[in-house]
Amino acid sequence: MRIPLDPHSSQPLYRQIEDYLRQAIRSGSLPPETRLPATRQLAEDLGVSRITVKNAYAELESDGLIASRPGSGTYVSPPLLAPASPDRPADIRWPLWQQDLPAVEAPAIAKPPGRDLNARAHPDPIAFTGVGDPGQFPVRNFLKSIQTVIRRDGVAALEYSGFDGGYDPLRETITQVLASQGIRAQPEHVLVTAGSQQALALACQVLLKSGDAVLVENPTYNFALELFRTRAVKLVGVPIDEAGMQVERVETLLQQHHPRLIYTIPNFQNPSGACLSVERRRQLLALAERYNIPILEDDFVGDLRYDGRALPAIKALDPGGRVIYIGTFSKMLMPGLRVGFLAAEGPVYDHLLRSKLVHDLITSTLMQRTLDDYVTIGRYQTHLRRSVRLYRKRRDAMLEAIRRHLPTGVSFQSPQGGLFIWLELPEDVSALELAPFAEQQGVGYSPGSLFFVEPAQGEGYLRLNFATQDSQRIEEGIRRLGEAMHRLRQAAR
Ligand code: PMP
């Protein structure tokens, strides 16, 4: 344990040790049941006498913060024995520069809504949130790939490498995945990132400065909105319909707002599930060309298609350098891998690469190699086929349950793929007022307000993830949602 001590301070050394440990215990960084170092060990580590450490421990023990167990050691006491004190984190007097930071709504980031369903309100909550079903993660096969890589590559798997955009074999594999989607990219145009969220952030960093305007679908992916907001850009929302962004409206908006970037999720859009029609894809590209604006194409679940024909990526229509394409292994495989990528050509690639380097140098070498082994060996395609079969069933189960249990006046489209069903509520049901009733019934969802440029525009919408629960729980969860709507209406009478 390293405790900063000041031998010139007027405060005795044992007090400095005591204060440090007291703070650490009260802030939770030394949680209950943590074993403290033996006095002899700590005295050696700190270069002080043993009696100094003993005195510090004795003070803490007499305050009930730690307790020694004969023959075992000294442990941090449970919180009941550690009385609340004025130096809890909430009471710390922050320096002025910290106090000057503007308030941010951390809960939206720390606790995705619907996932923090109050378990006390219901013993068995069902949350239609998240991304894929963790029960389907190919854990065993992935473990085999990790073992293969470590055995095969040894320390190389644990070194820094791939400073020019990632692990080369993975970049080649990604190129092949892209080719199967009609995108002709070269490995040197592929940059491996820490999830596609980082790819979004790098594009923002490189292309936008504060005050610039960005054109987005409205509604759109909430953490893209959050990202743009942190960059203090002006968000210009384009309404969507069942064929995605209403591109017919875009030209006027380009003339009015002169955006520096167009952000779009053309396949199974988050949150609406809509697919941008081929015609609109072409029109959007033509407009971007005419007005000299880059397109950021976020294809987060492009491979999860359950019916209909695959549509060409906008990137596949790009003669070169107009579109920055973003993909991820999070939804098709596992979000915790934190491996995504972007494909871009021209000078912008070098800017994106430089931005990547200064942010985190490289994406985990071990993860990149493991993912490459897993994907190359064909398990990825098998896993993908299985996920498509399973999620199609769940989508159908949810559509049926919605028809069966939700009141008339609820409207929705059947998504051809992806993860979400976007519900428009009847006029007399607001997502905000529904929340306590849904919580009581034990059903969670993402409220529409998260996804709009102006959150109030989302009052009449909910996003439901159909991929994370099995058919039985989907049926039960939607029944509960119907019941919550019914109770809200009764209460409003
Ligand atoms: N784009 C969209 C549309 C998303 O929904 C998400 C996450 N849910 C991301 C990007 C980022 O995902 P990741 O960083 O895990 O690739």
Coordinates of C-alpha atoms and ligand atoms in Angstrom, one line a residue, residues 131 195-197 200 221 263 265 270 298 300 328 330-331 338, ligand 1:
V131 CA -28.7 -5.2 -26.9
G195 CA -16.4 -0.3 -30.1
S196 CA -18.2 1.7 -32.7
Q197 CA -18.9 4.4 -30.1
L200 CA -18.3 8.0 -33.7
Y221 CA -29.3 6.7 -31.1
Y263 CA -25.1 11.1 -39.2
I265 CA -28.2 4.7 -39.2
N270 CA -32.0 2.8 -33.4
D298 CA -23.5 3.8 -38.5
F300 CA -24.6 -1.2 -35.9
T328 CA -19.2 -3.2 -34.6
S330 CA -21.1 -5.6 -30.2
K331 CA -24.5 -6.5 -31.4
R338 CA -15.3 -3.4 -27.2
Ligands
PMP1 N1 -24.4 2.9 -32.8 C1 -25.6 2.5 -32.4 C2 -26.8 2.9 -33.3 C3 -25.8 1.9 -31.2 O1 -27.1 1.5 -30.8 C4 -24.7 1.6 -30.4 C5 -24.8 0.9 -29.0 N2 -26.0 0.4 -28.7 C6 -23.4 2.0 -30.8 C7 -23.3 2.6 -32.0 C8 -22.2 1.8 -30.0 O2 -22.0 0.4 -29.8 P1 -20.5 -0.2 -29.6 O3 -19.6 0.9 -29.1 O4 -20.7 -1.3 -28.5 O5 -20.1 -0.8 -30.9

